[in-house]
mmCIF file of C-alpha atoms in Angstrom:
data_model
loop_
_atom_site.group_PDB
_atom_site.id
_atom_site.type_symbol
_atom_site.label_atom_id
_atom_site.label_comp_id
_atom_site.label_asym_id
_atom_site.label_seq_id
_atom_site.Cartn_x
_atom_site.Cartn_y
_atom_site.Cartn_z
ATOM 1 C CA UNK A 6 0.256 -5.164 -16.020
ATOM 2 C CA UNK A 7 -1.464 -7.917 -15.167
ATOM 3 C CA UNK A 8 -3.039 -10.713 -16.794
ATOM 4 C CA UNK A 9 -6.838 -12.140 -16.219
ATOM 5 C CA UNK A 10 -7.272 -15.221 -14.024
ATOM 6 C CA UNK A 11 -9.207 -18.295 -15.320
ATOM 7 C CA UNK A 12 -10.246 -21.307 -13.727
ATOM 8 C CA UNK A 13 -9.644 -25.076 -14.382
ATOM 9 C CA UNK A 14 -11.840 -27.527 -13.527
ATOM 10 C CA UNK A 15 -9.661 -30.314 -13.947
ATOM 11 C CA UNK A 16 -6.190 -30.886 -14.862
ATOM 12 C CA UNK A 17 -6.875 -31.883 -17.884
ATOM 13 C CA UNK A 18 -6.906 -28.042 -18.191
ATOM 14 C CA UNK A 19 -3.357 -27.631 -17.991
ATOM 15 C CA UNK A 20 -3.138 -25.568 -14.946
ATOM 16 C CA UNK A 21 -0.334 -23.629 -13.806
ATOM 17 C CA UNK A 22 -1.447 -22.373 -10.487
ATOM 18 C CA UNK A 23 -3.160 -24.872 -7.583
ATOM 19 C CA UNK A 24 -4.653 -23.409 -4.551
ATOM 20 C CA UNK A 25 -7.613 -25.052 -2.384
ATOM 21 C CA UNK A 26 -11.527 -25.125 -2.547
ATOM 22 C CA UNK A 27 -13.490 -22.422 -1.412
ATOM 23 C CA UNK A 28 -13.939 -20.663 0.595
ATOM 24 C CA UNK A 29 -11.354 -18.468 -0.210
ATOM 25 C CA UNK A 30 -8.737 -16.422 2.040
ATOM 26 C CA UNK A 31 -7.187 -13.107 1.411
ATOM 27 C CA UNK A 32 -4.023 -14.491 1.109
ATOM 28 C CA UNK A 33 -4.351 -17.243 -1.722
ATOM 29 C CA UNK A 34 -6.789 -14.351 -3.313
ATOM 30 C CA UNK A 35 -3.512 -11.984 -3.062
ATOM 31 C CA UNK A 36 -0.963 -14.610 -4.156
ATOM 32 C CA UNK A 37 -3.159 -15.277 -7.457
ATOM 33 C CA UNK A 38 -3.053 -11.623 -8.261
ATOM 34 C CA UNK A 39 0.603 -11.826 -7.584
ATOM 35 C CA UNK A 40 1.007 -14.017 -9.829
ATOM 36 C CA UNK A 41 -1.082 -13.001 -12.536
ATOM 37 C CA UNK A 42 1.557 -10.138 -13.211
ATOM 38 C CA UNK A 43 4.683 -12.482 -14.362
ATOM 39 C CA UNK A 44 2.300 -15.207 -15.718
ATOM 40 C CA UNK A 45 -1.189 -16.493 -17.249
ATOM 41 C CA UNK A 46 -2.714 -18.103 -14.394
ATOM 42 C CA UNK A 47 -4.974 -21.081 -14.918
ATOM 43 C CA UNK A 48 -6.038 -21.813 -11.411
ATOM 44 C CA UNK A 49 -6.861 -25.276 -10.210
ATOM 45 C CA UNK A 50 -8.647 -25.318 -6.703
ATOM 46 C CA UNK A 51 -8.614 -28.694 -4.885
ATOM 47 C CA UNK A 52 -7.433 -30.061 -1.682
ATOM 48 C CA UNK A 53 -6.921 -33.332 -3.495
ATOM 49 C CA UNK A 54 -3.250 -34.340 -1.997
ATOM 50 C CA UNK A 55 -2.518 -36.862 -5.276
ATOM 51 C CA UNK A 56 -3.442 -33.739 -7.547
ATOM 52 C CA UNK A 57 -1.310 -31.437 -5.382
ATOM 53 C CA UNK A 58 1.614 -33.852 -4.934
ATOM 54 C CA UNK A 59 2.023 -34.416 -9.074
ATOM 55 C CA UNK A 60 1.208 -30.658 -9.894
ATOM 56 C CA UNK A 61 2.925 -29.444 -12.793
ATOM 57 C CA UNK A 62 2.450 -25.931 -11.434
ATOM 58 C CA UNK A 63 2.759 -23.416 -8.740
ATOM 59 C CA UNK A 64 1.187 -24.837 -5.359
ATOM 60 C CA UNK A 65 -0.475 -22.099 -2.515
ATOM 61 C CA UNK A 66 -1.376 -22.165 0.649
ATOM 62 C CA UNK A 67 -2.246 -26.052 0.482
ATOM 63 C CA UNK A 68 -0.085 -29.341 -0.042
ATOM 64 C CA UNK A 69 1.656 -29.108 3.429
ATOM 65 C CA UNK A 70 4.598 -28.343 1.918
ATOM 66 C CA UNK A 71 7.297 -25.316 1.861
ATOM 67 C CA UNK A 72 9.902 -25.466 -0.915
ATOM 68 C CA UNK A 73 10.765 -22.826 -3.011
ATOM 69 C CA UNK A 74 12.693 -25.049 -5.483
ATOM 70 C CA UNK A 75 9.872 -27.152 -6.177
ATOM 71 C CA UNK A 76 6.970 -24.461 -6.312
ATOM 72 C CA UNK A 77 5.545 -25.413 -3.006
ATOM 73 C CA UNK A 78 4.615 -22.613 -0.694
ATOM 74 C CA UNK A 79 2.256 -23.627 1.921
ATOM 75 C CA UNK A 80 2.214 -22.438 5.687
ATOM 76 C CA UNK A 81 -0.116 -24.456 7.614
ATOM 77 C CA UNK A 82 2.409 -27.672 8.625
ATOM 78 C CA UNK A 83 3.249 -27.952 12.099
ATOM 79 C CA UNK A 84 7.541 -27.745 11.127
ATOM 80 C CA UNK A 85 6.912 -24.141 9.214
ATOM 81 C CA UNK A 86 7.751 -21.342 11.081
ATOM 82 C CA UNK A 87 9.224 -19.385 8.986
ATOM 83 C CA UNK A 88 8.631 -15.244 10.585
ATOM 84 C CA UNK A 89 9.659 -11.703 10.033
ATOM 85 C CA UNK A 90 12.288 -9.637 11.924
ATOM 86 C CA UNK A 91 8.920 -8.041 13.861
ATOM 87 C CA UNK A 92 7.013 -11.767 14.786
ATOM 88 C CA UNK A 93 4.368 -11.550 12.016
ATOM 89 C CA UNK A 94 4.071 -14.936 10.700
ATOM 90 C CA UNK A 95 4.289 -15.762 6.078
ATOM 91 C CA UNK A 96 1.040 -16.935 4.429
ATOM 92 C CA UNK A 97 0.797 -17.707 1.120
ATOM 93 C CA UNK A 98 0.632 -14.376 0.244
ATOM 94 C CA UNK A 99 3.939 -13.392 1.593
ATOM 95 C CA UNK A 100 5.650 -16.588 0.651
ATOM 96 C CA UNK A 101 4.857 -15.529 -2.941
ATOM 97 C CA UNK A 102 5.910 -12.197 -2.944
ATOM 98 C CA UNK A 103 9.219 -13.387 -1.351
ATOM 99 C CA UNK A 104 9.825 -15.726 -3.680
ATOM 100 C CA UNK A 105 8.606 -13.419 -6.654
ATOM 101 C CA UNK A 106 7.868 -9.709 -6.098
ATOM 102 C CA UNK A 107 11.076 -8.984 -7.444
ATOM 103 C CA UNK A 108 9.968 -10.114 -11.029
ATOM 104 C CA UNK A 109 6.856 -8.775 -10.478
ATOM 105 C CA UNK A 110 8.321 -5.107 -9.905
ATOM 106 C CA UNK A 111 10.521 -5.856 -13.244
ATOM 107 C CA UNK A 112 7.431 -6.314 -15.038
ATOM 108 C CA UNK A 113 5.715 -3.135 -13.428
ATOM 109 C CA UNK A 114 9.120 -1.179 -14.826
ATOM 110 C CA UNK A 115 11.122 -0.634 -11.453
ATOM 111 C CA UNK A 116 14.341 0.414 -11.859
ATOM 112 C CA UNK A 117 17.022 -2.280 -10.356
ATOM 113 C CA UNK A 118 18.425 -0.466 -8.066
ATOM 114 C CA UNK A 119 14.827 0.364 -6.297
ATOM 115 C CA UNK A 120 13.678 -3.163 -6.399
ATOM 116 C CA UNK A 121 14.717 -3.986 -2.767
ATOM 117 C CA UNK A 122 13.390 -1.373 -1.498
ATOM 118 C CA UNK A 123 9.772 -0.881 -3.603
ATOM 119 C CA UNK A 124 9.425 -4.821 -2.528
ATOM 120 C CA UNK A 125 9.789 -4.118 1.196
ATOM 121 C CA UNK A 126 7.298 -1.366 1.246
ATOM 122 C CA UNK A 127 4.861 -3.212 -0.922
ATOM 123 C CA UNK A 128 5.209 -6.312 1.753
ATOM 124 C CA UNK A 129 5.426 -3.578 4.740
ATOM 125 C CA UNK A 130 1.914 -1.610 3.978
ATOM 126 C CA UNK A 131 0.163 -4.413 2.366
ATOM 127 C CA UNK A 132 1.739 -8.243 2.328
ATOM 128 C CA UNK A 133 2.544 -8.285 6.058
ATOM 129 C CA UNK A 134 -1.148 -7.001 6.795
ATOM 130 C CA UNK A 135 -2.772 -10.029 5.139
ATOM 131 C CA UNK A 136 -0.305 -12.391 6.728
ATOM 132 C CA UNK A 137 -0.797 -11.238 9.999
ATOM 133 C CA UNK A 138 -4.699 -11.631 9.491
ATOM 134 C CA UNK A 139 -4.420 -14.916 8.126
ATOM 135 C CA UNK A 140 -2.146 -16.090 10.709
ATOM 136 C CA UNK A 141 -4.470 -14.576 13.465
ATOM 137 C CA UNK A 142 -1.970 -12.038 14.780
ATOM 138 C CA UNK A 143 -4.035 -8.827 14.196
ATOM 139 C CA UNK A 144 -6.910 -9.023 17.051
ATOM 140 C CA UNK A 145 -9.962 -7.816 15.853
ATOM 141 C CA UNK A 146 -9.810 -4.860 14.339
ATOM 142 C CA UNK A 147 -12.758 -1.820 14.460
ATOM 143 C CA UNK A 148 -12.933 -1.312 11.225
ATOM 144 C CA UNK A 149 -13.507 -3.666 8.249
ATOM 145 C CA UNK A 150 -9.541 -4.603 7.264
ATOM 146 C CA UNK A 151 -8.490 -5.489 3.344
ATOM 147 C CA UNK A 152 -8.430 -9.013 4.310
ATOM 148 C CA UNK A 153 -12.122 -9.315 5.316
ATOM 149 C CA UNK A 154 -12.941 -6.812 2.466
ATOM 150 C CA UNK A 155 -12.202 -9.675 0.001
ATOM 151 C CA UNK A 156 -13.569 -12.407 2.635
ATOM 152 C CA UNK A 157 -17.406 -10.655 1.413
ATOM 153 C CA UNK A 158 -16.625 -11.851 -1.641
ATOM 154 C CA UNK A 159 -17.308 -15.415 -1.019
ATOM 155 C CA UNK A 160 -20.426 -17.139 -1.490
ATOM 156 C CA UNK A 161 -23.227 -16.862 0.966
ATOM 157 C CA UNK A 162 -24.660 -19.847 2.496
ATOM 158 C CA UNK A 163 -28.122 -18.889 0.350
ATOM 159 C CA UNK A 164 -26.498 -18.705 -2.992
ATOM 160 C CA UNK A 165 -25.886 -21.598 -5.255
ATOM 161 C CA UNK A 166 -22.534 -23.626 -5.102
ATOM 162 C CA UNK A 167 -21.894 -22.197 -8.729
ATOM 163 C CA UNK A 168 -20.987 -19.272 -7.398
ATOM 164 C CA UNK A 169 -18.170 -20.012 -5.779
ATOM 165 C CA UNK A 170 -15.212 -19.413 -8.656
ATOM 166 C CA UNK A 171 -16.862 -16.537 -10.091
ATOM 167 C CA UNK A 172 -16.369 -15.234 -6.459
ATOM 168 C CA UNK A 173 -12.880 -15.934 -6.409
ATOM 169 C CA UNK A 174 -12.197 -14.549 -10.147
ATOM 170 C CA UNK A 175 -14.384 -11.214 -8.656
ATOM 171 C CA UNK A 176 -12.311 -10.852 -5.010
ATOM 172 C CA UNK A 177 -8.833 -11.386 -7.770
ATOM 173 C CA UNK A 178 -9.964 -8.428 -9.540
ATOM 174 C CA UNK A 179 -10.150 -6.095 -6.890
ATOM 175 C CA UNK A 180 -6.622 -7.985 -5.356
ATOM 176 C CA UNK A 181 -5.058 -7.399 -8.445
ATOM 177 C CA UNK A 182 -6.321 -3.487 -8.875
ATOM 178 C CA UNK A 183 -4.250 -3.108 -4.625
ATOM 179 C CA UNK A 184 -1.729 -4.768 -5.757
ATOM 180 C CA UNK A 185 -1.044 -2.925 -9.202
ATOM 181 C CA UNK A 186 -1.987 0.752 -7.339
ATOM 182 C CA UNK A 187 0.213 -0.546 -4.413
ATOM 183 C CA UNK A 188 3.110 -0.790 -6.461
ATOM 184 C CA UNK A 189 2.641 1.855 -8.485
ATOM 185 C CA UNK A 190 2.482 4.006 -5.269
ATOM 186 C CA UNK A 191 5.701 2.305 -3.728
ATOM 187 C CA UNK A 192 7.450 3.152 -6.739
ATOM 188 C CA UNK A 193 6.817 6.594 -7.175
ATOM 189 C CA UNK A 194 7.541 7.034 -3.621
ATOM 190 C CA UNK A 195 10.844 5.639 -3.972
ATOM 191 C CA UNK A 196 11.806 7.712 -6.735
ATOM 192 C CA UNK A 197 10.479 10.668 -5.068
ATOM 193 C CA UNK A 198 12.907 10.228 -1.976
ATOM 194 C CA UNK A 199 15.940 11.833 -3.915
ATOM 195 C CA UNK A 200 13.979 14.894 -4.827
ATOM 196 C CA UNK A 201 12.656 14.755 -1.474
ATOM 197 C CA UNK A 202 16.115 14.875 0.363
ATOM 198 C CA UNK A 203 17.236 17.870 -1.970
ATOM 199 C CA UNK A 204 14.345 19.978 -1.045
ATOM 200 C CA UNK A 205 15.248 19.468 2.667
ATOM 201 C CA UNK A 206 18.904 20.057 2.003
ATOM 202 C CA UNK A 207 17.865 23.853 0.334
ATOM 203 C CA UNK A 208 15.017 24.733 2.544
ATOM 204 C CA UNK A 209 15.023 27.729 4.584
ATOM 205 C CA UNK A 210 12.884 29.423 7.158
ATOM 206 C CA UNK A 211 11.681 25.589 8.922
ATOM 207 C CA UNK A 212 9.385 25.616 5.538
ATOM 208 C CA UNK A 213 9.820 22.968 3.138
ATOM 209 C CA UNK A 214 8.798 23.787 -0.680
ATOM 210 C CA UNK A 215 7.918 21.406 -3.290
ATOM 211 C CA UNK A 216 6.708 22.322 -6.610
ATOM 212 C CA UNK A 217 4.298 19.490 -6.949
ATOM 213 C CA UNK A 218 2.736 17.164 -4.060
ATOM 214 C CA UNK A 219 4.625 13.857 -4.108
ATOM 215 C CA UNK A 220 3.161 11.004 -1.907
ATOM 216 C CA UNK A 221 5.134 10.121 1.296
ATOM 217 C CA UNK A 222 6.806 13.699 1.695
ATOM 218 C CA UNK A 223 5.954 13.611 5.295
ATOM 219 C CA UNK A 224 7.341 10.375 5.949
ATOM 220 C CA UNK A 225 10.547 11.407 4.596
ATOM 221 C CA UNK A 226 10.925 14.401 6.291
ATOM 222 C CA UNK A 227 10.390 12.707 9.558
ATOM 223 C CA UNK A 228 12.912 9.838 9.187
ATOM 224 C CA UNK A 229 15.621 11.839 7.355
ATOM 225 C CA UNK A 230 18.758 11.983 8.697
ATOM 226 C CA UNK A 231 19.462 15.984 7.506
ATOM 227 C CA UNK A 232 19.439 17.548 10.868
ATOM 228 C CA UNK A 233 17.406 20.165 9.551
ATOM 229 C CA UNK A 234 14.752 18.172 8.874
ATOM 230 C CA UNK A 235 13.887 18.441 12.489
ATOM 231 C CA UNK A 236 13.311 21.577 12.385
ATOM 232 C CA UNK A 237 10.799 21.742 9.584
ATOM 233 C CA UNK A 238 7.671 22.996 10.500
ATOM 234 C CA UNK A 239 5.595 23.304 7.226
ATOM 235 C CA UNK A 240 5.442 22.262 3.596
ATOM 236 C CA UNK A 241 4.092 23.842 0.955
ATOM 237 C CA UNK A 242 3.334 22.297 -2.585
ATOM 238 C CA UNK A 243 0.982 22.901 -5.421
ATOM 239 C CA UNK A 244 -2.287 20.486 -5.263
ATOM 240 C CA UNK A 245 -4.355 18.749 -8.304
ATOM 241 C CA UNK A 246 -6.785 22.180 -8.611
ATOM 242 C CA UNK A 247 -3.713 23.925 -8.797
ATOM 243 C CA UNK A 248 -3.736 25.958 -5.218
ATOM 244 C CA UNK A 249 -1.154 25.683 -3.220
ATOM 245 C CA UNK A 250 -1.477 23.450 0.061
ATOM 246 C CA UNK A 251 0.580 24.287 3.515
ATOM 247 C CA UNK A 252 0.640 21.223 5.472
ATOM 248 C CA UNK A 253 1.986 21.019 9.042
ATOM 249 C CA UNK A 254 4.514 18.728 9.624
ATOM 250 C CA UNK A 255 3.548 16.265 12.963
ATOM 251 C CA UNK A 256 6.157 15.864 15.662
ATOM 252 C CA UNK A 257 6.659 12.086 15.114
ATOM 253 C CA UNK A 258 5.750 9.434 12.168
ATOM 254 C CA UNK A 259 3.813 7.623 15.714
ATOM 255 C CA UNK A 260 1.771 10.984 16.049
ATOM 256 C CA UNK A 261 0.787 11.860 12.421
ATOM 257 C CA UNK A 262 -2.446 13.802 13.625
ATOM 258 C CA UNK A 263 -0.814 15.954 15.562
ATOM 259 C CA UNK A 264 1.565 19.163 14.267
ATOM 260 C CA UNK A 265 4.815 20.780 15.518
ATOM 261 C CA UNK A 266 3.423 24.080 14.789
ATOM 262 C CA UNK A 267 -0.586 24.079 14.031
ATOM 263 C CA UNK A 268 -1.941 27.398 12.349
ATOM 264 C CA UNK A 269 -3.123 30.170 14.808
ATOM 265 C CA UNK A 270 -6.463 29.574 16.554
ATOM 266 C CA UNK A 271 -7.642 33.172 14.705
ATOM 267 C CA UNK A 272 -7.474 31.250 11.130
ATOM 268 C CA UNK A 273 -9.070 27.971 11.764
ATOM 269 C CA UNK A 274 -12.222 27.161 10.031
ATOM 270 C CA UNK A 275 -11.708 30.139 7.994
ATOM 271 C CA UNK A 276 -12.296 30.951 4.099
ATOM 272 C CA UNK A 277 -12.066 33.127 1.746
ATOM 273 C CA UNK A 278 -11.921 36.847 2.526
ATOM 274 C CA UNK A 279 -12.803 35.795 6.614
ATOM 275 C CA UNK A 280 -9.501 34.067 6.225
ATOM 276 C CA UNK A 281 -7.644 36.700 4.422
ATOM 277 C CA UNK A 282 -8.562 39.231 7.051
ATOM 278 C CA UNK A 283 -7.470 36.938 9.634
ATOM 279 C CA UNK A 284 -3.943 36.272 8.729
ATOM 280 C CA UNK A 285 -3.695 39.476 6.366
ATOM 281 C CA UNK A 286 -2.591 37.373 3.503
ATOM 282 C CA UNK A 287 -4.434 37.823 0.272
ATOM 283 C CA UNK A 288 -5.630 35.115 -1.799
ATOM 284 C CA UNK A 289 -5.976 32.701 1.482
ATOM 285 C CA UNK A 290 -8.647 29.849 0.483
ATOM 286 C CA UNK A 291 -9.258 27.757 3.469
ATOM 287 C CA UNK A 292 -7.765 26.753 7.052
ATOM 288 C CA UNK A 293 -8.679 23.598 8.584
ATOM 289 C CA UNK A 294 -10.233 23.577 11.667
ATOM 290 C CA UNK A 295 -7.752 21.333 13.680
ATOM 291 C CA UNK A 296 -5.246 23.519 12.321
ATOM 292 C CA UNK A 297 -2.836 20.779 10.264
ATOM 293 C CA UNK A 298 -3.286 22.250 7.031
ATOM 294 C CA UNK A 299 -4.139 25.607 4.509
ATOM 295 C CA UNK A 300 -4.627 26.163 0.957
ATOM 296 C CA UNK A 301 -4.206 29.710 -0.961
ATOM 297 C CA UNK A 302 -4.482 30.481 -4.436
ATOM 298 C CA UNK A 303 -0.995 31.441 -4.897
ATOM 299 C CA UNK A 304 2.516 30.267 -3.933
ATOM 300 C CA UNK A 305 3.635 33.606 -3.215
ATOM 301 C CA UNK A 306 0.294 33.761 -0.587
ATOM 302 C CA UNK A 307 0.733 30.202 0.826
ATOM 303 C CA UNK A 308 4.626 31.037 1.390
ATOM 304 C CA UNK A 309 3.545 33.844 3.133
ATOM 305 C CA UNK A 310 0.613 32.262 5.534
ATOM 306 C CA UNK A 311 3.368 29.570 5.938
ATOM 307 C CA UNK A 312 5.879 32.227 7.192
ATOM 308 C CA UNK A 313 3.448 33.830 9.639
ATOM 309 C CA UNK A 314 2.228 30.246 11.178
ATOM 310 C CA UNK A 315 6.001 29.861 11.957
ATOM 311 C CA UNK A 316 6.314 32.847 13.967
#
């Protein structure tokens, strides 16, 4: 896992990380936590360009430099321009997980031949996000994104300059807690894909069974290149309480809240013995009312109310 940040105040210290004075960014915040899983990071903020220059250390998103042999990764200098395959510009944080998220999967356990592609989901769902933000390329979103979640964290112009590291160390915490969950996620979805694959291969009646929930079925199913994947309607697997969900599969991964086959009209909003009447399957629980998804307390009974929404 990962290790706890501390802060130097000098280098007298004997930091290893250096990354510039508050306030701080989402994307020296995320490259810290990065970090903090392969070593114990002693972070040095300054913008001092002697300090920076001589640093016996790991230099972030400051020093106007970008050199991977000599531990430099910043991205503000006019001559970077260093982009993805899509257009969205490398901050620190993706400079870093370039440059190390492969050893940072080997320390989270990641099998070798899954490291390629854990690290490109990890940089696809959350990296690129915080590059584009810091590189302006998002707009302005409607909702609050991670990147000005940890922004809060800074000090406020009516607190006391003190604050300011122990606001860093706090908005670390919470990037280091994404980032461990993150991969955690990315890895079990990865492993998941060959059990994923096989359950296509042997499903029958456009209904896709699994005997447990495992995270990024959907996705699967809709980029698989088993021809009968495309004619999946439902899946059915046992949730956390231990009744079995029927979830309907949407058309496209671009149109995720909509279904290829929703649930008749008659069972929407339904539960209990309402819905049991309605779709004459005992031991239905509950039917959404946009008609995506369906519980029952059985397999046998969620097969069945599966079977039915096909027809």
């Amino acid at each position: 896992m990962y290790n706890k940040v501390k802060i130097a105040t000098s280098v007298l210290e004997n930091p290893n990380l250096f990354t510039h004075t508050a306030p701080h960014h989402a994307d020296e915040i995320f490259a810290t936590a990065m970090l903090s899983f392969i070593l114990e990071p002693v972070v040095l903020r300054t913008r001092d360009e002697e300090i920076l220059k001589e640093a016996d250390g790991i230099v972030y998103d400051v020093g106007s430099e970008y050199d991977i042999l000599n531990a430099r990764f910043d991205h503000h200098q006019l001559e970077f321009n260093k982009v993805r395959e899509d257009g969205i510009k490398f901050s620190s944080a993706g400079l870093i997980w370039e440059a190390f998220g492969h050893d940072i999967l080997r320390s989270m356990d990641c099998e070798e031949r899954n490291i390629v592609e854990v690290a490109s989901i990890v940089d696809s769902e959350l990296v690129r996000g915080i590059d584009a933000n810091d590189n302006g390329q998002l707009g302005k979103p409607e909702e609050m994104t991670l990147s000005t979640a940890i922004a809060t964290f800074n000090r406020n112009w009516d607190e006391v300059e003190d604050e300011v590291d122990s606001s860093f160390l706090r908005a670390c915490y919470i990037a280091q807690e994404v980032l461990y969950h993150e991969i955690k996620r990315a890895i079990s979805r990865v492993k998941g894909k060959a059990i994923i694959r096989e359950k296509i291969e042997n499903a029958e009646d456009k209904i896709l069974i699994l005997d447990k929930f495992i995270g990024g079925w959907i996705e699967e199913v809709l980029k698989s290149d088993i021809l009968s994947a495309r004619e999946l309607l439902f899946g059915v697997y046992q949730g956390q309480d231990k009744n079995w969900c029927i979830r309907a599969i949407p058309p496209t991964g671009a149109e995720l809240m909509k279904q290829r086959k929703s649930f008749p009209k008659e069972w929407r909003g339904l539960k209990g013995e309402m819905l049991s009447k309605a779709c004459e399957v005992e031991n239905s629980v509950f039917c959404h009312k946009d008609g995506f998804f369906a519980v029952a307390k059985t397999k046998e009974a969620a097969l069945e109310m599966a079977k039915k929404a096909c027809m």
